[in-house]
XYZ file of C-alpha atoms in Angstrom:
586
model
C -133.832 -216.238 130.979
C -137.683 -216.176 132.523
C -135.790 -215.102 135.456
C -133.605 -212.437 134.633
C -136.453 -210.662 132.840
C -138.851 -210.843 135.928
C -135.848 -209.456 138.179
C -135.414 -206.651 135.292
C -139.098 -205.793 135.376
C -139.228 -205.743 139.212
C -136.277 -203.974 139.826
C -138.028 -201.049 137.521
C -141.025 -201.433 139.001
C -139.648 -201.292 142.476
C -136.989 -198.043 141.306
C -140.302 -196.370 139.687
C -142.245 -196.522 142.983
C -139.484 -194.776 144.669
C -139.380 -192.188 142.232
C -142.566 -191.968 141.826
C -142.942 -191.697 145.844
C -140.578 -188.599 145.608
C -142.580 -186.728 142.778
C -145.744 -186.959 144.599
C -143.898 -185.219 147.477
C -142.906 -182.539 145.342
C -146.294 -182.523 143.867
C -144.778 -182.746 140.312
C -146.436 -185.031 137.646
C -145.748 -188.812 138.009
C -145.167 -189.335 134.009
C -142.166 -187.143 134.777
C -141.932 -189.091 137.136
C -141.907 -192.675 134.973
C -139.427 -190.573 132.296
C -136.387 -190.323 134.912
C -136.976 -193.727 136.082
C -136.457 -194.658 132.473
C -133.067 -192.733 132.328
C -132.111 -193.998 135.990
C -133.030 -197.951 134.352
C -131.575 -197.294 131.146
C -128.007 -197.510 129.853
C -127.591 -193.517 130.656
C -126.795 -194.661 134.321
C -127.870 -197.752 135.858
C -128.150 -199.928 132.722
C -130.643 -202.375 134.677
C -132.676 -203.284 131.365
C -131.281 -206.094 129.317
C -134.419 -207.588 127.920
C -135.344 -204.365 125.730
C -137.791 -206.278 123.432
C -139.525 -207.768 126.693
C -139.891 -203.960 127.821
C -141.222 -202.984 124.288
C -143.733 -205.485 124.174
C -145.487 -204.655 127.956
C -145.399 -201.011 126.493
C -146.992 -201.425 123.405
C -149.672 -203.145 125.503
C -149.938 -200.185 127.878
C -150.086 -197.922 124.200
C -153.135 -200.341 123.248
C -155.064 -200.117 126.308
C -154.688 -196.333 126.293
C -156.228 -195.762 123.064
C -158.422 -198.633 123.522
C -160.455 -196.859 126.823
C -160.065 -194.076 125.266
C -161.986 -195.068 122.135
C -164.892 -196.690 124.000
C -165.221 -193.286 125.388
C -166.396 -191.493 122.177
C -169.257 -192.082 119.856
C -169.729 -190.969 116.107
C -171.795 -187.749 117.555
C -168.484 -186.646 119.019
C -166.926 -187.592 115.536
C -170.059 -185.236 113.677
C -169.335 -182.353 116.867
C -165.522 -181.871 116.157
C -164.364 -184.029 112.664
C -164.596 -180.588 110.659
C -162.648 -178.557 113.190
C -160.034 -181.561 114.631
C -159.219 -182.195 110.196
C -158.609 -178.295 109.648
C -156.277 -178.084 112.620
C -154.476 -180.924 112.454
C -153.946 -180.402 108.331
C -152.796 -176.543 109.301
C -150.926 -177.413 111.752
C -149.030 -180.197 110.336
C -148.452 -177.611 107.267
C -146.964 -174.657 108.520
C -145.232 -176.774 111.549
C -143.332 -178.642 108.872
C -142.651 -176.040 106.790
C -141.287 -174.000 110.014
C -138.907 -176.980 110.884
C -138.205 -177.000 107.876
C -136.372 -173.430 107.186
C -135.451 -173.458 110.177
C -132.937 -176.847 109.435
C -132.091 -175.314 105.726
C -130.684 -172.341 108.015
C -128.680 -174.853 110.049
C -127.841 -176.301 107.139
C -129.208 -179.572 106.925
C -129.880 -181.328 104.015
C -133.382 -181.031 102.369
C -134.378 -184.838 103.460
C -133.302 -184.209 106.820
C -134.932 -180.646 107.253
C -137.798 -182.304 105.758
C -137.741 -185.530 108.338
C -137.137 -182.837 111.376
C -140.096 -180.819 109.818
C -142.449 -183.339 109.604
C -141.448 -184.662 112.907
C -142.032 -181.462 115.198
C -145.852 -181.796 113.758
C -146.450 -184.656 115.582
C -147.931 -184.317 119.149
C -147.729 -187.063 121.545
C -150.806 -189.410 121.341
C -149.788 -191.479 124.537
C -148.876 -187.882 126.676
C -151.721 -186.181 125.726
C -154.959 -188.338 126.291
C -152.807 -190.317 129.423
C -152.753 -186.754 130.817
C -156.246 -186.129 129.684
C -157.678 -189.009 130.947
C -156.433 -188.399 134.718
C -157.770 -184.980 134.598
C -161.374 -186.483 133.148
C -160.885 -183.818 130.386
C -161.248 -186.746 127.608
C -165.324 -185.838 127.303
C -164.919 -181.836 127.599
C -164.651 -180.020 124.659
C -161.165 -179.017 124.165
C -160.473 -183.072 125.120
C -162.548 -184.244 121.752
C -160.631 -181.404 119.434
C -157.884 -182.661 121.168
C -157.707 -186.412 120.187
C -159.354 -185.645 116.809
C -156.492 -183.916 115.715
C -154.128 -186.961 117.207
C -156.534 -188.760 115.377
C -155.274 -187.029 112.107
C -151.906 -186.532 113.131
C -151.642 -190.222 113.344
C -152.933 -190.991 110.058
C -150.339 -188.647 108.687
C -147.815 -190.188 110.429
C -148.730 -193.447 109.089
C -148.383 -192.266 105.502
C -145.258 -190.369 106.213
C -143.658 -193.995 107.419
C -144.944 -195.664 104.169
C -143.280 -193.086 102.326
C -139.780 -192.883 104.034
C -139.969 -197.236 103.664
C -141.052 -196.475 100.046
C -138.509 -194.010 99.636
C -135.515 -195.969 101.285
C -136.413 -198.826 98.182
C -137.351 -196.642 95.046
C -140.957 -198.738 95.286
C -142.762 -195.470 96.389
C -146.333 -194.642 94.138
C -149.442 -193.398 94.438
C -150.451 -197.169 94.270
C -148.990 -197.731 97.898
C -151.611 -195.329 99.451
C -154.342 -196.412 97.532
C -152.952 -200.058 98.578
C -153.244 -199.005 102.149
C -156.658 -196.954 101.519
C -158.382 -200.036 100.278
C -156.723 -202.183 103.204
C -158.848 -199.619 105.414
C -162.241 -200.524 104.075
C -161.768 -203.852 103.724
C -161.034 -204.376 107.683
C -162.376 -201.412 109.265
C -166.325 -201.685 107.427
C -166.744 -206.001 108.655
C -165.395 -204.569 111.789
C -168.453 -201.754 112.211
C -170.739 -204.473 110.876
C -170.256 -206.497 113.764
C -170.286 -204.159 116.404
C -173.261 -202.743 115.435
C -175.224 -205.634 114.234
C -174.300 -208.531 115.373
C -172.534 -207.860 119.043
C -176.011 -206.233 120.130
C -177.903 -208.987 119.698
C -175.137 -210.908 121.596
C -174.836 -208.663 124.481
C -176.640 -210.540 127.066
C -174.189 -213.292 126.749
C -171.044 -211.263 126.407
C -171.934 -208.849 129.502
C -173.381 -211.823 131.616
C -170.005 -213.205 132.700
C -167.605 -210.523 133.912
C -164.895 -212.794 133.239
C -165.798 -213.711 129.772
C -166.367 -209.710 129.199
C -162.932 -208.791 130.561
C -161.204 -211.185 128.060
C -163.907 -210.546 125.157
C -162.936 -206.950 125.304
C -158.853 -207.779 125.330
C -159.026 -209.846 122.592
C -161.158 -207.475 120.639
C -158.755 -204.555 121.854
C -155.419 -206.318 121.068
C -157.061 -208.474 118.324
C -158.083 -205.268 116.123
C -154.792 -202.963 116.982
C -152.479 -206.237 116.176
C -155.015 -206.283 112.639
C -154.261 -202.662 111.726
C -150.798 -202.974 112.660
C -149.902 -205.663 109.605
C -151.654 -203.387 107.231
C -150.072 -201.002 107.665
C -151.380 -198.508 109.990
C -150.102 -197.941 113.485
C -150.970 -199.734 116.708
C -152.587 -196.113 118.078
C -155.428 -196.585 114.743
C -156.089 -199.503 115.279
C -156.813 -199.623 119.408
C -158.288 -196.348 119.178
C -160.794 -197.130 115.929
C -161.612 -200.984 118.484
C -162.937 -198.883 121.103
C -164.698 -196.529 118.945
C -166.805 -199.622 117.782
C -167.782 -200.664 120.693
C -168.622 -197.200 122.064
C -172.402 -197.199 121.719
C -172.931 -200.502 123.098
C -174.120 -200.543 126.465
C -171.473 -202.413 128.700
C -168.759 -199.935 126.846
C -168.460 -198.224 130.349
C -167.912 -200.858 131.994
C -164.897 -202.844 130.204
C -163.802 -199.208 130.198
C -163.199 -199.275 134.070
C -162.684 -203.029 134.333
C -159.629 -202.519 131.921
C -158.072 -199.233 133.904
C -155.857 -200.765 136.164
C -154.301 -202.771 133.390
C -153.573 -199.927 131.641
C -152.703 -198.304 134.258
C -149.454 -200.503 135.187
C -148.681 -201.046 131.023
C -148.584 -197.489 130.665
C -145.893 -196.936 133.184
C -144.303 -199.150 131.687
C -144.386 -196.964 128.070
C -143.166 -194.330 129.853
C -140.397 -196.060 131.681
C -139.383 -197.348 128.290
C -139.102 -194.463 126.926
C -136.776 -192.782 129.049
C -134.525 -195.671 128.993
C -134.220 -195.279 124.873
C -133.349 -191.175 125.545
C -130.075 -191.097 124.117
C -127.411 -188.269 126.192
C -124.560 -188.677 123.223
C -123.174 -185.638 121.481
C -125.289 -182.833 123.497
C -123.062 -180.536 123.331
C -122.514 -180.469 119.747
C -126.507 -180.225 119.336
C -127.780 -178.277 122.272
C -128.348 -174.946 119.997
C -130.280 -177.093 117.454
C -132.479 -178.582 120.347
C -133.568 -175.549 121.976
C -134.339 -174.038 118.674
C -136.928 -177.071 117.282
C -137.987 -177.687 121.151
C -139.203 -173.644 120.886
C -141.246 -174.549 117.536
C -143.197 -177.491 119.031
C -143.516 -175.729 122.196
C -144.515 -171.964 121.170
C -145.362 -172.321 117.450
C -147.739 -175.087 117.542
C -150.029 -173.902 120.647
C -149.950 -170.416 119.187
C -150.649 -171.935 115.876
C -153.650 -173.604 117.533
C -154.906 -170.818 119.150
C -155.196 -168.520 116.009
C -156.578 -171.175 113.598
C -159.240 -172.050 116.456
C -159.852 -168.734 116.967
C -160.979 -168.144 113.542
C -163.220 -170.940 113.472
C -164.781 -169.302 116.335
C -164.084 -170.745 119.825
C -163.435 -169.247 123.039
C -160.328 -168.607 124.044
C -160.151 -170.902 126.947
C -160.886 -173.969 124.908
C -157.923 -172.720 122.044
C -155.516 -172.221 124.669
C -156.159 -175.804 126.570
C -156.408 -177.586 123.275
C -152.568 -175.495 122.334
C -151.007 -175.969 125.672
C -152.095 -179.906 125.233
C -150.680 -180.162 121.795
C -147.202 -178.630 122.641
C -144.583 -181.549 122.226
C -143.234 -183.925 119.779
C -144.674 -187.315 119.158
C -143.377 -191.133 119.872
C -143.977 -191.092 116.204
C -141.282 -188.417 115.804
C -138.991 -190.253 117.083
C -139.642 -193.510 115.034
C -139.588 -191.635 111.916
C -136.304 -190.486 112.670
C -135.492 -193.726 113.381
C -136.306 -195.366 110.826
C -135.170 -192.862 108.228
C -131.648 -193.548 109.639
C -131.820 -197.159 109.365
C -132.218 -196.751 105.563
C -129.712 -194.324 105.213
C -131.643 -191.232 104.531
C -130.635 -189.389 107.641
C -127.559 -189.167 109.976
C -126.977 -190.331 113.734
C -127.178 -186.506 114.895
C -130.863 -186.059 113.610
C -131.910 -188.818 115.687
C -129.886 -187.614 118.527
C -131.332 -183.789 118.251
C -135.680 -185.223 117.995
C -134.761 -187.269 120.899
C -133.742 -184.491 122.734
C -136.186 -182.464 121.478
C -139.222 -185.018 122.472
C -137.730 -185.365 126.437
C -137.470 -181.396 126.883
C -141.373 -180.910 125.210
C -142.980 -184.088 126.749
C -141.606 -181.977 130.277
C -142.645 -179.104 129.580
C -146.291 -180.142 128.019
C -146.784 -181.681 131.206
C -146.547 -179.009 133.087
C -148.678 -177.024 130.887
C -151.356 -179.663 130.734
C -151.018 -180.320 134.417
C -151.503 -176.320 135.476
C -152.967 -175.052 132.196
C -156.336 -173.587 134.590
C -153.322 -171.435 136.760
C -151.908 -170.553 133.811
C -154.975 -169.618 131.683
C -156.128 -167.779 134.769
C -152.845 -165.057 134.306
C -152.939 -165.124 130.321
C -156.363 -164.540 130.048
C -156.512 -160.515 129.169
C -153.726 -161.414 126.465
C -155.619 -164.149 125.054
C -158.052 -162.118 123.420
C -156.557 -161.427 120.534
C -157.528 -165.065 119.983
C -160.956 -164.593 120.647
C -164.110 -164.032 117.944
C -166.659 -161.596 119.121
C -169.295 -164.340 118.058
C -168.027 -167.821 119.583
C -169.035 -171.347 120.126
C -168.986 -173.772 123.105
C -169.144 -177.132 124.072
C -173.097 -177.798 123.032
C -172.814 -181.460 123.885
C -173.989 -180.954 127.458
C -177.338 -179.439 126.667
C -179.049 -180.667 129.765
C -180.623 -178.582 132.234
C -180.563 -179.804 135.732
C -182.509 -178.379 138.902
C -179.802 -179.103 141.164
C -176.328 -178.690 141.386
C -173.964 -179.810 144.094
C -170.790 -178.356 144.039
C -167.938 -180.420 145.987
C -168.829 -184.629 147.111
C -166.292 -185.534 149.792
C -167.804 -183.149 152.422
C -171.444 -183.993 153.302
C -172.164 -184.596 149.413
C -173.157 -188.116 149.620
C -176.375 -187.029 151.725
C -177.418 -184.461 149.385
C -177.330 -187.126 146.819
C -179.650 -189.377 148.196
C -181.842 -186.400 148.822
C -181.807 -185.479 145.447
C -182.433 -188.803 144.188
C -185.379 -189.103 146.952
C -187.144 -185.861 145.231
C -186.785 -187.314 141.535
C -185.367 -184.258 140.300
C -182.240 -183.751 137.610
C -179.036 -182.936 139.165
C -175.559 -182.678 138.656
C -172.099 -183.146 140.774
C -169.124 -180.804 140.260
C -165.753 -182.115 141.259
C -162.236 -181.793 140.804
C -160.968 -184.819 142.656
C -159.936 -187.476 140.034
C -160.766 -189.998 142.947
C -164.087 -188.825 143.782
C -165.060 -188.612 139.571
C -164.273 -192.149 139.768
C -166.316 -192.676 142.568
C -169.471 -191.345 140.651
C -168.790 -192.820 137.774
C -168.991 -196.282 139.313
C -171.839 -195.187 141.225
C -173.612 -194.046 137.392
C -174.360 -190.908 139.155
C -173.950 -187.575 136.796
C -171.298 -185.285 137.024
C -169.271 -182.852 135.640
C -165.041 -183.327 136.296
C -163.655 -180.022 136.742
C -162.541 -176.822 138.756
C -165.641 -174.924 139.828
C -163.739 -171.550 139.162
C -164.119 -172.257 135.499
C -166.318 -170.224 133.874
C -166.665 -172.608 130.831
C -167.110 -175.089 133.230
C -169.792 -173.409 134.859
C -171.321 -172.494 131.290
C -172.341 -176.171 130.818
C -174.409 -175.976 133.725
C -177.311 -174.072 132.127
C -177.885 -171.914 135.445
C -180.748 -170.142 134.464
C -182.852 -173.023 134.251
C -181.220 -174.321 138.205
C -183.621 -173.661 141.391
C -181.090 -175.206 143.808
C -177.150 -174.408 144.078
C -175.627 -176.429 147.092
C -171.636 -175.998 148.070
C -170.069 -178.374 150.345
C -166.752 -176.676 149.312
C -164.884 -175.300 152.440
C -162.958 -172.867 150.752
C -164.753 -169.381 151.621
C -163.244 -167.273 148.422
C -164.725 -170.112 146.314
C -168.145 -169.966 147.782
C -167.768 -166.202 147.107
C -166.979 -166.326 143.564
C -169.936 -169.084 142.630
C -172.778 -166.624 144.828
C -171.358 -163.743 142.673
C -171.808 -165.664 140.018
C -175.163 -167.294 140.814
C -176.142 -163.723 141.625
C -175.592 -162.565 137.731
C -176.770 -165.826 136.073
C -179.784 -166.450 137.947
C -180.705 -164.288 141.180
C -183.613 -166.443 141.490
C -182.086 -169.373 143.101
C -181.250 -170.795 146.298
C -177.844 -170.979 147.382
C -176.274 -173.146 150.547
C -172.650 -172.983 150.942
C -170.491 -173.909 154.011
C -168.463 -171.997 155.782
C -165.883 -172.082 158.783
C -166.702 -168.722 160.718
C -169.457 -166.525 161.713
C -167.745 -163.714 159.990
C -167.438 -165.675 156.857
C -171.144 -166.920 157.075
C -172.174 -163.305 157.253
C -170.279 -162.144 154.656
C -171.852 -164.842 151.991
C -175.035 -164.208 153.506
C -174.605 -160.377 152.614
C -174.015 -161.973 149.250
C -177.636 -163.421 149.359
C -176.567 -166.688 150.074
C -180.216 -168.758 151.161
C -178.115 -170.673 153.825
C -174.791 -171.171 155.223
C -173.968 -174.147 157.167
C -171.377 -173.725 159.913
C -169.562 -176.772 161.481
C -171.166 -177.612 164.946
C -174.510 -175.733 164.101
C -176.315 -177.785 161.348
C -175.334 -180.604 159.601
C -175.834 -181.580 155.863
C -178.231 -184.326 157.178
C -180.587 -181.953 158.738
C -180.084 -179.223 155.671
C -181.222 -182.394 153.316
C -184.650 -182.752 155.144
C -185.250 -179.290 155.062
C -184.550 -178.808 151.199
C -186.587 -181.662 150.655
C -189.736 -180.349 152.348
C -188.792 -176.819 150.908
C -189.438 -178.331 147.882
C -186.981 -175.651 146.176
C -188.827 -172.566 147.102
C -186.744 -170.017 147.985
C -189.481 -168.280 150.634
C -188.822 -171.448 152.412
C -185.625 -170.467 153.446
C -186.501 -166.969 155.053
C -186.854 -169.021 158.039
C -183.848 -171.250 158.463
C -182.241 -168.138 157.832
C -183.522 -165.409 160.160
C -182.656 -167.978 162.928
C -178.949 -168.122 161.713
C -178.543 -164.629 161.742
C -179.526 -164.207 164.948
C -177.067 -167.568 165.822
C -174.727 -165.686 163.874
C -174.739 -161.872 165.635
C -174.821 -164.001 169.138
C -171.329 -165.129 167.724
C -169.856 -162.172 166.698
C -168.191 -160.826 170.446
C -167.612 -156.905 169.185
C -170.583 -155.613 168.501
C -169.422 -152.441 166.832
C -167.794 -155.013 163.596
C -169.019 -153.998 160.276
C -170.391 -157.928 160.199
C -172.245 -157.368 163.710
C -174.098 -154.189 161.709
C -174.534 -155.993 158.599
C -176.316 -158.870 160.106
C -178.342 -157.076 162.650
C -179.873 -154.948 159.236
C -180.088 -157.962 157.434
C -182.563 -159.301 160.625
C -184.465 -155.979 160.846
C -185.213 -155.928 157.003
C -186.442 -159.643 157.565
C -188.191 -160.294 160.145
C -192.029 -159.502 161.040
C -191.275 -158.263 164.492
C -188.250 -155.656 163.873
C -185.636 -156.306 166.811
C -182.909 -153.953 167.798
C -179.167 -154.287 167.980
C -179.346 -154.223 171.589
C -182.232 -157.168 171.982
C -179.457 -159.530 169.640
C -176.629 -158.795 171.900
């Protein structure tokens, strides 16, 4: 029997490596990805998994571990920041979402419990999706990531209560005294469990932390041990992981159980996902198709429009409403349990189940996408977004710090810039959007900010006005462009170094008022390092360096009669002490 279930597991793990192989080809998301190996494993085609329990355990281990690392990630602040606005969207939401699924099954003609269940179901957004998604794009700590699991956060809790009330339901036991029953279960766990973490493990933390071993298995027993806790009281497994990790948040090895655990999760979540496309159920579509496209439409437009309007009102920007609506766009794991479980006592029929199942694989696609591209997307929505927009808005104000340098880009030259920085004691920040190279920091406990540079919100968080040094190790020459532009408006003041991969590129970004522009084969990020740290940020400094790449830079340029061979040769006669002609640079 040991056997058969290791062969199961590593012939899925072995077909979801080839699949997965083929979506990173095609550049399409891997939990996509994980969801067709599911149906390729499951009894749709292939019918390789026998051991379904087996499965379901290793996934609800990959669903702990999730929540878990997420939860060490936050801290009560971030509970204080978004609590009022993540409760008043998820209750809204969850109101007129239901209500909406609702009429819409009445018109359908569904009974009233089963327009209800489908109501109540299309609500719920996808916990696991949305922060696994969030979590490889580093988005977990950004604003429109905390709004985003806060209202999980609620959703969740609602979702709990809904199950107590279709179990109540199914028995006639249901009362007022069940939720106060499950209220008081709450305080009684959860409040020894914040007493501990906050008195006692700190005094403990030199003997916890001092064995890497003993800390990887404290923190998986506390993990598993508190989810498996709020389980059998009734709450879900998501509560409970997520509330572990929240204890543990402030304590000062958090971060690093948080990346010791990753890979864990990592391979237990694939597993979720794999799971779940192997319980998709194909029967009847035909008879159901109309109904799925129409509830698919409500979780899919409804809700993020929903979002965006209700946010909107409280007063945020428009870019954080529409991330925070594209991420909240499908139906939940909890959906589908509901449905579930309202069938096993009789309350529903086969065909509801069959229609949310449906529903959740077409919105879990299609939020993907929208999470995975929602930059690209908010990029050509923008100028109809602003209907969503206060005059008077609100941003993320947890970054408040100001920092005197910021390096754009790591991979390129961006380690020696570092050190340089460090060398001069002065604050500075890295902006990235590689997922490999965040990690990379984040090991090294060097600040950063995860993200695409274009961003303007992004960019807001950097507190430019207060920044004396702006360096780009970013090849991309329309990118450089669009941060000197910006630079230019936010703080003129400042020096700018950018790369770039021609002399007509260089003296276009130095028309721009770029300080300096380093050019493969002419000066190296080593040598610009030195410089900036004798400079000691003074932009004067750089009149210099400069005046002597222009003139590099004209010697380049073969026709002189080129708008760029003009440019620079006006640029050097405005500049220098000793005015030189056209003729002398040639």
């Amino acid at each position: 029997m040991h056997a058969s279930v290791f062969t199961e597991l590593s012939l899925v793990i072995a077909i979801g490596a080839g699949v997965a192989l083929i979506m990173r080809l095609l550049k399409q998301p891997l939990i996509i990805g994980h969801i067709i190996t599911g149906i390729i494993v499951g009894p749709a085609v292939l019918h390789i998994i026998q051991s379904e329990e087996t499965i379901e355990v290793f996934a609800k281990f990959g669903i702990a571990l999730l929540l878990f690392i997420i939860g060490l990630g936050l801290n009560p602040r971030v509970v204080k920041e978004v609590g009022r606005a993540s409760v008043v969207l998820g209750l809204v939401q969850l109101t007129f979402t239901s209500i909406l699924g609702f009429a819409i099954g009445q018109l359908f003609g569904f009974s009233k419990t089963e327009s209800a269940i489908i109501g109540i179901g299309l609500g719920f957004s996808s916990t696991i999706i949305v922060l696994k998604l969030l979590s490889d794009r580093k988005e977990q700590n950004r604003l429109n990531g905390k709004i985003s699991i806060g209202v999980l956060l609620v959703e969740d809790i609602a979702a709990t209560l809904a199950l107590v009330f279709v179990t109540a339901r199914s028995n006639g036991s249901f009362s007022l005294a069940s939720f106060g029953e499950l209220g008081f279960y709450a305080i009684a766990v959860g409040l020894p469990i914040l007493i501990v973490s906050h008195k006692v493990l700190p005094r403990l933390n030199q003997l916890i932390a001092g064995s890497q071993e003993f800390l990887f298995l404290f923190a998986i027993g506390w993990g598993f041990g508190i989810a498996a806790l709020f389980a059998n009281i009734g709450f879900s497994l998501e509560v409970g992981a997520l509330f572990a990790g929240v204890a543990l948040a402030s304590l000062p090895y958090a971060q690093e159980v948080s990346s010791k655990l990753r890979p864990l999760r990592d391979f237990f979540i694939v597993v979720f996902f794999i799971s779940l496309g192997a319980g998709l159920s194909f029967t009847n579509i035909s008879d159901v198709w109309v109904y799925v496209l129409a509830f698919s439409a409500v979780a899919v437009l409804f809700k993020p429009f929903l979002f965006m309007l209700t946010m909107g009102l409280l007063g945020y920007t428009r870019s954080t409403s529409f991330k925070v609506g594209t991420a909240l766009s499908q139906i939940s794991e909890f959906s589908l349990i509901l449905a579930v479980l309202a069938f096993q006592q009789g309350i529903i029929r086969q065909e509801i189940v069959t229609i949310m199942t449906l529903v959740a694989l077409i919105t879990i696609a299609i939020s993907t996408y929208l999470i995975t591209y929602n930059a690209q997307l908010y990029s050509f929505f923008e100028k109809y977004l602003v209907l969503f927009e206060r005059r008077k808005t609100h941003g993320d104000t947890t970054r408040a710090e100001k920092f005197e340098m910021v390096l754009f880009g790591y991979s390129k030259g961006g380690h020696e810039f570092v050190r340089t920085m460090q060398s001069m004691k002065k604050k500075f920040v890295v902006v990235d959007y590689d997922p490999d190279i965040a990690d990379i920091l984040d090991r090294r406990g060097l600040p950063y900010l995860y993200g695409d540079v274009t961003d303007i919100e992004l960019l807001d968080e950097l507190n430019a006005d207060y920044t004396k040094l702006f360096i780009s190790t970013i090849g991309d020459f329309e990118t450089n462009k669009f941060l000197l532009r910006w630079i230019n408006k936010e703080n003129p003041k400042a020096i700018f170094v950018c790369t770039a991969d021609t002399a007509s590129q260089a003296a276009d970004l130095y028309e721009l008022n770029a300080a300096y522009v380093m050019l493969p084969h002419y000066v190296g990020s080593e040598k610009i390092s030195s410089f900036i740290k004798r400079s000691g940020l003074k932009k004067t400094k750089f009149n210099k360096y400069r005046e002597k790449h222009l003139i590099y830079l004209a010697l380049q340029i073969e026709d002189t009669k080129t708008t760029h061979r003009r440019k620079l040769g006006k640029a050097i006669l405005e500049k220098l002490e000793e005015p030189i002609t056209l003729k002398k640079i040639g």
